[in-house]
Coordinates of C-alpha atoms in Angstrom, one line a residue:
Chain F
M285 CA -64.0 48.3 51.2
L286 CA -66.6 45.8 52.0
K287 CA -69.2 48.1 50.2
M288 CA -67.0 48.1 47.1
I289 CA -66.7 44.3 47.0
L290 CA -70.4 43.7 47.6
L291 CA -71.1 46.2 44.8
F292 CA -69.0 44.0 42.4
F293 CA -70.6 40.8 43.9
Q294 CA -74.0 42.3 43.0
I295 CA -72.7 43.4 39.5
G296 CA -71.6 39.7 39.0
F297 CA -75.0 38.4 39.4
I298 CA -76.7 40.6 36.7
S299 CA -74.0 41.0 34.1
F300 CA -75.5 39.1 31.3
G301 CA -74.6 39.4 27.7
G302 CA -70.8 40.2 28.0
G303 CA -68.7 43.0 29.5
W304 CA -70.0 45.8 27.4
A305 CA -73.6 45.1 28.3
S306 CA -72.7 45.3 32.0
L307 CA -70.7 48.4 31.7
G308 CA -73.8 50.6 32.2
I309 CA -74.8 49.1 35.5
I310 CA -71.2 49.1 36.6
K311 CA -70.9 52.7 35.9
Q312 CA -74.3 53.7 37.4
L313 CA -73.5 51.8 40.7
I314 CA -70.0 53.3 41.0
L315 CA -71.2 56.8 40.6
E316 CA -74.2 56.2 42.9
N317 CA -71.9 54.9 45.6
K318 CA -69.3 57.7 44.8
L319 CA -66.4 55.4 44.5
L320 CA -64.9 57.3 41.7
N321 CA -66.0 60.6 39.9
E322 CA -67.2 60.6 36.4
E323 CA -63.9 61.7 34.9
A324 CA -61.7 59.2 36.8
L325 CA -64.3 56.5 35.8
Q326 CA -64.2 57.3 32.1
Q327 CA -60.5 56.9 32.2
A328 CA -60.8 53.6 34.0
I329 CA -63.2 52.4 31.3
S330 CA -61.0 53.6 28.5
I331 CA -58.0 51.7 30.0
S332 CA -60.1 48.6 30.6
Q333 CA -61.2 48.2 27.1
M334 CA -57.5 48.7 25.8
T335 CA -55.9 46.1 27.9
P336 CA -56.1 42.4 27.3
G337 CA -58.8 40.5 29.1
P338 CA -62.5 40.8 29.8
V339 CA -63.6 44.6 30.1
A340 CA -65.6 43.9 33.2
V341 CA -62.8 42.0 35.0
N342 CA -60.3 44.8 34.0
L343 CA -62.6 47.5 35.4
A344 CA -63.2 45.6 38.6
T345 CA -59.5 45.1 39.0
Y346 CA -58.5 48.7 38.1
I347 CA -61.1 50.2 40.5
G348 CA -60.2 47.8 43.2
Y349 CA -56.5 48.7 42.8
L350 CA -57.1 52.5 42.6
K351 CA -59.1 52.4 45.9
Y352 CA -57.4 49.7 48.0
G353 CA -54.3 48.5 46.2
L354 CA -53.6 44.9 45.5
L355 CA -55.9 43.4 48.0
G356 CA -58.8 45.6 46.6
A357 CA -57.9 44.4 43.1
T358 CA -57.8 40.8 44.0
L359 CA -61.1 40.8 46.0
N360 CA -63.0 42.7 43.3
T361 CA -62.0 40.2 40.6
I362 CA -62.9 37.2 42.7
F363 CA -66.3 38.7 43.9
L364 CA -67.1 39.7 40.2
V365 CA -66.7 36.1 38.9
I366 CA -68.0 34.1 41.9
P367 CA -71.8 34.9 41.1
A368 CA -71.4 33.0 37.7
I369 CA -70.5 29.9 39.6
I370 CA -73.2 30.2 42.2
Y371 CA -75.6 30.9 39.4
Y372 CA -74.5 27.8 37.6
Y373 CA -75.5 25.4 40.4
I374 CA -78.7 27.3 41.3
A375 CA -79.8 27.2 37.6
K376 CA -79.0 23.6 37.3
W377 CA -81.0 22.8 40.3
L378 CA -83.9 25.2 39.3
L379 CA -84.1 23.7 35.8
T380 CA -84.7 20.2 37.1
K381 CA -87.2 21.5 39.6
L382 CA -89.3 23.9 37.7
N383 CA -89.2 22.3 34.3
L384 CA -88.6 25.6 32.6
N385 CA -88.4 26.0 28.9
R386 CA -84.8 26.5 27.9
K387 CA -85.6 28.3 24.6
N388 CA -87.8 30.9 26.4
I389 CA -85.2 31.4 29.0
M390 CA -82.6 32.3 26.4
Q391 CA -84.9 34.6 24.7
S392 CA -85.8 36.3 28.0
L393 CA -82.1 36.7 28.8
K394 CA -81.4 38.2 25.3
L395 CA -84.2 40.7 26.0
G396 CA -82.7 41.4 29.4
T397 CA -79.4 42.0 27.7
I398 CA -81.0 44.6 25.6
I399 CA -82.0 46.4 28.7
L400 CA -78.4 46.2 29.9
I401 CA -77.0 47.5 26.7
T402 CA -79.5 50.4 26.3
M403 CA -78.7 51.3 30.0
T404 CA -74.9 51.2 29.1
F405 CA -75.5 53.4 26.1
L406 CA -77.4 56.0 28.1
S407 CA -74.8 56.2 30.8
V408 CA -71.8 56.3 28.5
L409 CA -73.5 59.0 26.3
K410 CA -74.6 61.1 29.1
P411 CA -71.3 62.8 30.1
I412 CA -70.3 63.8 26.4
L413 CA -73.8 65.1 25.9
T414 CA -74.0 67.2 29.0
T415 CA -70.6 68.7 28.5
K416 CA -71.5 69.4 24.9
D417 CA -68.3 67.7 23.9
I418 CA -68.4 68.1 20.0
G419 CA -65.2 66.3 19.4
S420 CA -66.1 63.2 21.3
I421 CA -69.5 63.1 19.6
I422 CA -67.8 63.1 16.2
I423 CA -65.5 60.4 17.2
A424 CA -68.4 58.4 18.5
I425 CA -70.2 58.6 15.1
Y426 CA -66.9 57.6 13.4
A427 CA -66.7 54.5 15.7
L428 CA -70.4 53.8 15.1
I429 CA -70.0 53.8 11.3
L430 CA -66.9 51.7 11.4
F431 CA -68.6 49.3 13.8
I432 CA -71.7 48.8 11.8
K433 CA -70.5 49.1 8.2
T434 CA -67.2 47.3 8.3
K435 CA -65.5 44.2 9.8
I436 CA -62.6 46.0 11.3
D437 CA -61.5 44.5 14.8
P438 CA -63.0 46.7 17.5
I439 CA -59.6 47.1 18.9
Y440 CA -58.4 49.1 16.0
I441 CA -61.5 51.2 16.1
I442 CA -60.6 52.0 19.7
L443 CA -57.0 52.6 19.1
S444 CA -57.6 54.8 16.0
S445 CA -60.3 56.9 18.0
A446 CA -57.6 57.2 20.9
I447 CA -55.1 58.7 18.4
I448 CA -57.6 61.1 16.9
G449 CA -58.4 62.0 20.5
L450 CA -54.7 62.7 21.1
I451 CA -54.5 64.9 18.2
V452 CA -57.7 66.8 18.7
F453 CA -58.0 67.1 22.4
S454 CA -54.4 67.9 23.4
Chain X
M147 CA -52.7 20.3 33.7
I148 CA -49.8 22.7 33.6
R149 CA -50.1 22.7 29.8
L150 CA -53.8 23.6 30.1
F151 CA -52.9 26.6 32.5
F152 CA -50.4 28.0 30.1
M153 CA -52.8 27.5 27.1
F154 CA -55.4 29.7 28.8
F155 CA -52.8 32.0 30.1
K156 CA -51.5 32.6 26.6
I157 CA -55.0 33.1 25.0
S158 CA -56.0 35.6 27.6
A159 CA -52.7 37.5 27.4
L160 CA -52.9 38.0 23.7
A161 CA -56.6 38.8 23.5
L162 CA -57.0 42.5 23.1
G163 CA -60.5 43.7 22.8
G164 CA -62.5 41.9 25.5
G165 CA -63.7 38.3 26.2
Y166 CA -65.5 37.7 22.9
A167 CA -62.1 38.1 21.1
M168 CA -60.9 34.9 23.0
I169 CA -63.6 32.6 22.1
P170 CA -62.5 31.6 18.5
V171 CA -58.9 31.4 19.7
M172 CA -60.0 29.0 22.5
L173 CA -61.8 26.9 20.1
K174 CA -59.0 26.6 17.7
N175 CA -56.5 25.8 20.5
L176 CA -58.6 23.1 22.2
T177 CA -59.7 21.4 19.1
S178 CA -56.1 21.3 17.5
Y179 CA -54.9 19.6 20.6
N180 CA -57.8 17.2 20.7
I181 CA -58.9 18.4 24.1
L182 CA -62.4 19.0 23.3
S183 CA -64.6 18.5 20.1
E184 CA -66.2 21.4 18.4
E185 CA -69.6 20.1 19.5
E186 CA -68.5 20.0 23.1
F187 CA -67.2 23.5 22.8
K188 CA -70.5 24.8 21.3
E189 CA -72.5 23.2 24.1
I190 CA -70.2 24.9 26.7
L191 CA -70.7 28.1 24.9
S192 CA -74.4 27.9 25.0
I193 CA -74.5 27.1 28.7
A194 CA -72.0 30.0 29.3
Q195 CA -74.3 32.5 27.5
A196 CA -77.0 31.7 30.0
M197 CA -74.8 32.5 32.9
P198 CA -73.9 36.1 34.1
G199 CA -70.5 37.4 34.3
P200 CA -67.5 37.8 31.9
I201 CA -67.8 35.3 29.0
A202 CA -64.1 34.4 28.9
F203 CA -64.2 33.4 32.6
K204 CA -67.4 31.3 32.2
V205 CA -66.2 29.5 29.2
S206 CA -62.8 28.6 30.7
W207 CA -64.4 27.6 33.9
L208 CA -66.8 25.2 32.3
I209 CA -64.2 23.8 30.0
G210 CA -61.9 23.2 33.0
K211 CA -64.8 21.6 34.8
K212 CA -65.5 19.2 31.8
I213 CA -61.8 18.2 31.5
N214 CA -60.9 17.7 35.1
G215 CA -63.7 18.6 37.5
I216 CA -63.3 21.6 40.0
K217 CA -59.5 21.2 39.9
G218 CA -59.6 21.9 36.1
S219 CA -61.8 24.8 36.6
L220 CA -59.4 26.5 39.0
V221 CA -56.5 25.9 36.5
T222 CA -58.3 27.2 33.4
S223 CA -59.9 30.3 35.1
L224 CA -56.8 31.3 36.9
G225 CA -55.0 31.0 33.6
V226 CA -57.5 33.4 32.1
L227 CA -57.8 35.8 34.9
I228 CA -54.1 36.3 35.8
P229 CA -52.8 38.0 32.7
P230 CA -55.5 40.9 32.7
F231 CA -55.0 41.2 36.5
F232 CA -51.2 42.0 36.2
S233 CA -51.5 44.1 33.1
I234 CA -54.1 46.2 34.8
V235 CA -52.1 46.6 38.0
L236 CA -49.0 47.6 36.0
I237 CA -51.0 50.1 33.9
A238 CA -52.7 51.5 37.0
T239 CA -49.4 52.0 38.7
I240 CA -48.0 54.0 35.8
L241 CA -51.2 55.9 35.2
K242 CA -51.4 56.9 38.9
K243 CA -48.5 59.2 38.2
Y244 CA -49.7 60.5 34.8
S245 CA -53.5 60.5 35.2
N246 CA -53.5 64.3 34.9
N247 CA -51.1 64.5 32.0
N248 CA -52.8 66.2 29.0
Y249 CA -51.7 63.6 26.5
V250 CA -53.0 60.7 28.7
L251 CA -56.3 62.6 29.0
A252 CA -56.7 63.3 25.4
F253 CA -55.8 59.6 24.4
T254 CA -58.3 58.1 27.0
R255 CA -61.1 60.7 26.1
G256 CA -60.7 59.6 22.4
A257 CA -61.0 55.9 23.5
Y258 CA -64.0 56.7 25.6
A259 CA -65.7 58.4 22.7
S260 CA -65.3 55.3 20.4
L261 CA -66.8 53.2 23.1
V262 CA -70.0 55.4 23.0
G263 CA -70.3 54.8 19.2
M264 CA -69.6 51.0 19.6
V265 CA -72.1 50.5 22.3
A266 CA -74.6 52.1 19.9
G267 CA -73.6 49.7 17.2
I268 CA -73.9 46.7 19.6
L269 CA -77.4 47.8 20.6
Y270 CA -78.4 48.2 17.1
D271 CA -77.1 44.7 16.3
F272 CA -78.9 43.3 19.2
I273 CA -82.2 44.9 18.5
K274 CA -81.9 43.9 14.8
T275 CA -81.3 40.3 15.6
T276 CA -83.8 39.7 18.5
K277 CA -87.5 39.0 18.1
T278 CA -89.3 41.6 20.0
N279 CA -93.0 42.7 20.3
I280 CA -94.6 45.8 21.6
Y281 CA -94.8 44.5 25.2
D282 CA -91.1 43.6 25.3
I283 CA -90.2 47.0 23.9
F284 CA -92.4 48.5 26.6
I285 CA -90.7 46.7 29.4
I286 CA -87.3 47.4 27.9
I287 CA -87.9 51.2 27.9
F288 CA -89.6 51.1 31.3
S289 CA -86.9 49.2 33.1
T290 CA -84.1 50.9 31.6
L291 CA -85.4 54.3 32.7
I292 CA -85.9 53.0 36.3
M293 CA -82.4 51.5 36.4
F294 CA -80.9 54.7 34.9
V295 CA -82.6 57.0 37.4
Y296 CA -82.5 54.8 40.4
P297 CA -79.4 52.6 40.2
K298 CA -80.3 51.2 43.7
Y299 CA -83.1 49.1 42.2
T300 CA -81.0 47.7 39.3
V301 CA -81.0 44.1 40.5
I302 CA -84.7 43.9 41.4
V303 CA -85.8 45.7 38.2
F304 CA -83.6 43.5 36.0
F305 CA -84.8 40.1 37.5
S306 CA -88.5 41.1 37.5
S307 CA -88.0 42.1 33.8
I308 CA -86.5 38.7 33.1
I309 CA -89.3 36.9 34.8
L310 CA -91.9 38.9 32.9
F311 CA -90.2 38.3 29.6
Y312 CA -90.3 34.6 30.5
F313 CA -94.0 34.6 31.1
L314 CA -94.8 36.7 28.1
E315 CA -92.8 34.2 25.9
K316 CA -94.6 31.3 27.4
G317 CA -97.9 32.9 26.8
Y318 CA -97.0 33.3 23.1
G319 CA -95.9 29.7 22.9
K320 CA -99.3 28.6 23.9
N321 CA -101.2 30.7 21.5
A322 CA -99.0 29.8 18.5

């Protein structure tokens, strides 16, 4: 269990740019450490985005609960958010010591976030490509078009896709 | 303090679709009760964006801290974290029984596919709105590949890229 908590602690330190950006590293690290298999993880991710609350927190809670019950869920959640607090104090101290340029830091973090999102994209795309899952690819394109071209709230894109999935896949 | 807890509790419980959905609701609630001004909220938001971790947690933590120090932080962040925690535990308990049910599988498979499309959309938005140059793009591609193939080195690779980006930016600042 210690290994799992430390994993989420580590994820907490680099999850810049919101939950969807950090999803990729969470996914890769979970698979690397064999905490869940690809299929169970995909289900966990789907559930996490449909329940209220931040996706990364939901995923940490869900995985912790699946593996070690309530204790695992609690510890995972706590260790995911603690790095933000530690980071806050370190950054405050560093900024006064090193006299770094705030604008450049923000730009660097934004570029870093692109790395994380690219990584997320690759790792969520991989399973539907390797299994040549045409239905999922079509739903993905449908969601992409709605996301870019309209102002529909993402939750409705997710729910409508889930319903399409229910009709097509079952 | 109790009112503050329930305010954040309510915001979190009703916000479907992740942390970013909560931000505008928080702003509206806090300003309408005169707890924070819009400027104060925006400043907190920009600090939060430079921190890692879930945005809703960071913002609520900073707001609580501003209002009532560490005690305030505890109240607001617990308010934000408790609703998703219990909804997840509840759903996980139910799903444990039905996780191999065909309908559940089909439903989550569809939801997962939509995520793939939306992440592509987010990536597109980010690249469109961020100033990049050829070196940045090279670092992005290179680090992503290392992180993807060797997840072990994720943390090291990520922070080295951030440092590289920073010095690149600084270099440009001087030339300009």
